[in-house]
mmCIF file of N, CA and C in Angstrom:
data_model
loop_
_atom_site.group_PDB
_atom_site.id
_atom_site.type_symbol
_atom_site.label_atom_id
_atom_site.label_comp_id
_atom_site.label_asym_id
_atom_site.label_seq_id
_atom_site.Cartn_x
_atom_site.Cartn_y
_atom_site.Cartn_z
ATOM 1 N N UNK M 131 95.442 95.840 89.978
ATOM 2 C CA UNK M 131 95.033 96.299 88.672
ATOM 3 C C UNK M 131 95.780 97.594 88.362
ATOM 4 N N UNK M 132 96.151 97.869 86.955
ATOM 5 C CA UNK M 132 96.787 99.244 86.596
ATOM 6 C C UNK M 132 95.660 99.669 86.182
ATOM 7 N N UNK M 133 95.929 101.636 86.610
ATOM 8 C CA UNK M 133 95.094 102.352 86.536
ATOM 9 C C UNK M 133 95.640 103.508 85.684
ATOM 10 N N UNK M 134 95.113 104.526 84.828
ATOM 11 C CA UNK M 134 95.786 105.565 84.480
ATOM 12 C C UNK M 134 94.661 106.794 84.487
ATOM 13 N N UNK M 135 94.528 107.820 85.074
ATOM 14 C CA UNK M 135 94.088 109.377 85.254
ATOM 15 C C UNK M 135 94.842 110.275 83.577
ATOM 16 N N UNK M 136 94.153 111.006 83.608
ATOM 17 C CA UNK M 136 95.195 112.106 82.648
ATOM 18 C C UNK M 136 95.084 113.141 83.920
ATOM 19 N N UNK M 137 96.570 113.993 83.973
ATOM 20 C CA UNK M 137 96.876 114.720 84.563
ATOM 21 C C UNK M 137 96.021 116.111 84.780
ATOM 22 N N UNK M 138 95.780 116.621 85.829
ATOM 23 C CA UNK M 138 95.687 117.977 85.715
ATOM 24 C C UNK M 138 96.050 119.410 86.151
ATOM 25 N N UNK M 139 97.263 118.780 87.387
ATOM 26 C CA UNK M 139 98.145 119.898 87.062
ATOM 27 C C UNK M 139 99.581 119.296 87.490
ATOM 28 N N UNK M 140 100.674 119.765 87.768
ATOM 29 C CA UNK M 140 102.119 119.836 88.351
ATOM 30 C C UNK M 140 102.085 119.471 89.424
ATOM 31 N N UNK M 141 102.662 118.458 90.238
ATOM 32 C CA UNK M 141 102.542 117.596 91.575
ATOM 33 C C UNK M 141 103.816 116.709 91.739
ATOM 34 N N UNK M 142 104.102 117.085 93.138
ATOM 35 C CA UNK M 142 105.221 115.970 93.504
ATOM 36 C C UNK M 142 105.058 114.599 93.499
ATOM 37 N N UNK M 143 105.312 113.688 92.700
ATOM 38 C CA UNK M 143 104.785 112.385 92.567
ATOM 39 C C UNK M 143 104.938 111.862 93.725
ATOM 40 N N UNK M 144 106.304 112.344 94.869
ATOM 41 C CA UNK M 144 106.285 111.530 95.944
ATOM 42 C C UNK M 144 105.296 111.522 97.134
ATOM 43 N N UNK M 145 104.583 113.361 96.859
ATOM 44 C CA UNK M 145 103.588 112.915 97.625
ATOM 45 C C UNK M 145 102.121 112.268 97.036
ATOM 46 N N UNK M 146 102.055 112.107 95.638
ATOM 47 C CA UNK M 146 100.725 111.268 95.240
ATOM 48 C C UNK M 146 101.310 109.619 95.922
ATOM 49 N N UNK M 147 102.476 109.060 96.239
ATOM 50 C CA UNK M 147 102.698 108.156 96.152
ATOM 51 C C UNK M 147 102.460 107.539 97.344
ATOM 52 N N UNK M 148 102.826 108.789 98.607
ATOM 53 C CA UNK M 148 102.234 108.658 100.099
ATOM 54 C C UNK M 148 100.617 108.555 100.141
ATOM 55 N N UNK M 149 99.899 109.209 99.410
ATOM 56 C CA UNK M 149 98.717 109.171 99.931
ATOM 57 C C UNK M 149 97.935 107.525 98.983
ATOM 58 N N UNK M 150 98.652 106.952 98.359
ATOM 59 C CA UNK M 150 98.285 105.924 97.917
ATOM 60 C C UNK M 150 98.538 105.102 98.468
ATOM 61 N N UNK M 151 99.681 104.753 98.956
ATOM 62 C CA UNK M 151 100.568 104.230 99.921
ATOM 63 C C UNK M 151 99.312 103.089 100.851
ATOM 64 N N UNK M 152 98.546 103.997 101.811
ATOM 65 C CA UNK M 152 97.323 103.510 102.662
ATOM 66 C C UNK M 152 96.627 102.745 101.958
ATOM 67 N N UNK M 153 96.774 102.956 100.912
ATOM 68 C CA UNK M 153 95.221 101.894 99.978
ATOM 69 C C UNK M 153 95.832 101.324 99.221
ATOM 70 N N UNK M 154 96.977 101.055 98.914
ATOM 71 C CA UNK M 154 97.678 99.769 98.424
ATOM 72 C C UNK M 154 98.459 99.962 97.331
ATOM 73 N N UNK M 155 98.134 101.545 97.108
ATOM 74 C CA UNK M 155 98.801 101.843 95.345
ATOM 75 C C UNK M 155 100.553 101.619 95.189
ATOM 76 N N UNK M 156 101.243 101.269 94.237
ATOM 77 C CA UNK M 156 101.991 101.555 93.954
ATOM 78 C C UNK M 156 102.751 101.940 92.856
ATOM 79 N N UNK M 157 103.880 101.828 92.679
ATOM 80 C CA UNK M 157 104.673 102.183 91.308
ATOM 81 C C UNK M 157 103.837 103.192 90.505
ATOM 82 N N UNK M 158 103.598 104.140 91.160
ATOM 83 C CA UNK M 158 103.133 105.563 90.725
ATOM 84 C C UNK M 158 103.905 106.121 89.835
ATOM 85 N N UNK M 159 103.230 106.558 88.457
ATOM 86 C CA UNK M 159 104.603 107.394 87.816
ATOM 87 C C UNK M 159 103.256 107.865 86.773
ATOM 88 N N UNK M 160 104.197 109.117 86.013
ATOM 89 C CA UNK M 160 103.929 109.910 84.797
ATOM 90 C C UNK M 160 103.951 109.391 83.013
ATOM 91 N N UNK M 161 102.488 108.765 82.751
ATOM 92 C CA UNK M 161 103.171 108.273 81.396
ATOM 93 C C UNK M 161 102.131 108.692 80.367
ATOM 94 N N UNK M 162 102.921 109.775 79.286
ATOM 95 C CA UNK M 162 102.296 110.388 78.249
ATOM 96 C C UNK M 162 101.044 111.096 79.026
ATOM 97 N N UNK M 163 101.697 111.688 80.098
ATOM 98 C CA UNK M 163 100.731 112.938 80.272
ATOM 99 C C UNK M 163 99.749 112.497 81.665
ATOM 100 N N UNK M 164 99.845 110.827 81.626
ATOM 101 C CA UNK M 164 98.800 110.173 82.794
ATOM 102 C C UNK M 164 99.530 109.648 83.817
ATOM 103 N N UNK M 165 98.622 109.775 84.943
ATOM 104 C CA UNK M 165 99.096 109.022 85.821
ATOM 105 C C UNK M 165 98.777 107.732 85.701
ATOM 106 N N UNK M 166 99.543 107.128 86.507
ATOM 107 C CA UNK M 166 99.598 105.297 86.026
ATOM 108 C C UNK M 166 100.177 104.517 87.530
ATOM 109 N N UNK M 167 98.973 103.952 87.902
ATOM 110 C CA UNK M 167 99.573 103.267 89.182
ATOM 111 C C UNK M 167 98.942 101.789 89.007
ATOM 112 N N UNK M 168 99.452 101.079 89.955
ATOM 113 C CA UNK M 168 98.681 99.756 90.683
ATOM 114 C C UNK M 168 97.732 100.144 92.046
ATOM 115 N N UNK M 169 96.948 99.326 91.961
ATOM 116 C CA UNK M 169 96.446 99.595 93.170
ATOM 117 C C UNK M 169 94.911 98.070 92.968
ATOM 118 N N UNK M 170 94.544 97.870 94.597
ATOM 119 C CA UNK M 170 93.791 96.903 94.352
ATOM 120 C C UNK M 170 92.557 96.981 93.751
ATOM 121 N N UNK M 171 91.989 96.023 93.556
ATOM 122 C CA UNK M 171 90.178 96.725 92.875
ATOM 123 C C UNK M 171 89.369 97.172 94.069
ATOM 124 N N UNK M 172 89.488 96.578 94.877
ATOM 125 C CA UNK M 172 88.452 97.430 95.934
ATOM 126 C C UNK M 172 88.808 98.514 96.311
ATOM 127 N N UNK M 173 89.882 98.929 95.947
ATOM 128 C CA UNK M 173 90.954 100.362 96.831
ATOM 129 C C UNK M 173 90.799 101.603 95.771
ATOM 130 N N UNK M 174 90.107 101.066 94.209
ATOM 131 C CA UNK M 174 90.294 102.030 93.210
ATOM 132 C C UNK M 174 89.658 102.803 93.073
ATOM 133 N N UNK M 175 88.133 103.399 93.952
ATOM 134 C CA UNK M 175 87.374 103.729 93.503
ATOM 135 C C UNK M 175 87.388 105.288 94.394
ATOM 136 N N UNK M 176 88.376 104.323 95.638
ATOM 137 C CA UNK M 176 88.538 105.247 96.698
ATOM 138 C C UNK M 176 89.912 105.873 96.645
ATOM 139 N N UNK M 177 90.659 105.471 95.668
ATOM 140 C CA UNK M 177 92.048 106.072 95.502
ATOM 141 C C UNK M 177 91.849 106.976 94.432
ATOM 142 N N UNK M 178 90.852 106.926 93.396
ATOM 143 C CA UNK M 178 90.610 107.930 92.511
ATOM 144 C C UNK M 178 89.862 109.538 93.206
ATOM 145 N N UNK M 179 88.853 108.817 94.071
ATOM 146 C CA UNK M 179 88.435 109.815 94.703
ATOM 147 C C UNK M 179 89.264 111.010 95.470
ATOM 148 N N UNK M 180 90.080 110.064 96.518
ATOM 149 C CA UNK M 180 91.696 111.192 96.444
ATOM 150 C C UNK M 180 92.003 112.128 95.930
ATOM 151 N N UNK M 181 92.579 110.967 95.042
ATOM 152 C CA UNK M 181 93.266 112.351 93.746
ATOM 153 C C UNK M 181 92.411 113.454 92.751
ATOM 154 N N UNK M 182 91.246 112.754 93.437
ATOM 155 C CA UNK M 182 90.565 113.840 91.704
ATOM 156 C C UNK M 182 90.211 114.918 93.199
ATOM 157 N N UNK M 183 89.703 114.679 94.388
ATOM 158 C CA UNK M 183 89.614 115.607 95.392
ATOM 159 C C UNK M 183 91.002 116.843 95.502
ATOM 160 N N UNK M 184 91.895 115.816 95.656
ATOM 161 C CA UNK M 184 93.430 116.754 96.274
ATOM 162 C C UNK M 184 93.892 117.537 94.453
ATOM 163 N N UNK M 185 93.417 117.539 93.587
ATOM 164 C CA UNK M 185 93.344 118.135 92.186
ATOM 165 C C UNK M 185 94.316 117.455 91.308
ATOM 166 N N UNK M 186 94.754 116.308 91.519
ATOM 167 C CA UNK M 186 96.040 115.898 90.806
ATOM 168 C C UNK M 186 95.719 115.413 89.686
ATOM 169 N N UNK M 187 94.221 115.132 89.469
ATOM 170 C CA UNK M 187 93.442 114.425 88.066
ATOM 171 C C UNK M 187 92.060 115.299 87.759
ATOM 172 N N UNK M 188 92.377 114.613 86.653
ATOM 173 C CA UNK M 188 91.113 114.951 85.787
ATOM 174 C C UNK M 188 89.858 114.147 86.154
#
């Protein structure tokens, strides 16, 4: 499933891309301000948690 966050601060995409990496995410990228990945449905709830932890989202 594609997912999109709005950003909340400046981050190396390559490392949001490692820590998704484990839970299945991919093709991570920056669009109109959001982040925008794949990742599976069971993996999403726990890949958001991640990022909104490590500050990369809103």
């Amino acid at each position: 499933m594609k997912v999109n966050y709005p950003v909340k601060t400046n981050f190396d995409l390559k490392v949001v891309k490692e820590a998704l990496k484990p839970l299945g995410g991919r093709c991570a990228k920056i669009v109109d301000g959001k982040l925008e990945y794949q990742i599976k449905e069971e993996n999403e709830k726990e890949a958001y948690s991640l990022l909104k932890e490590k500050g990369y989202i809103e």
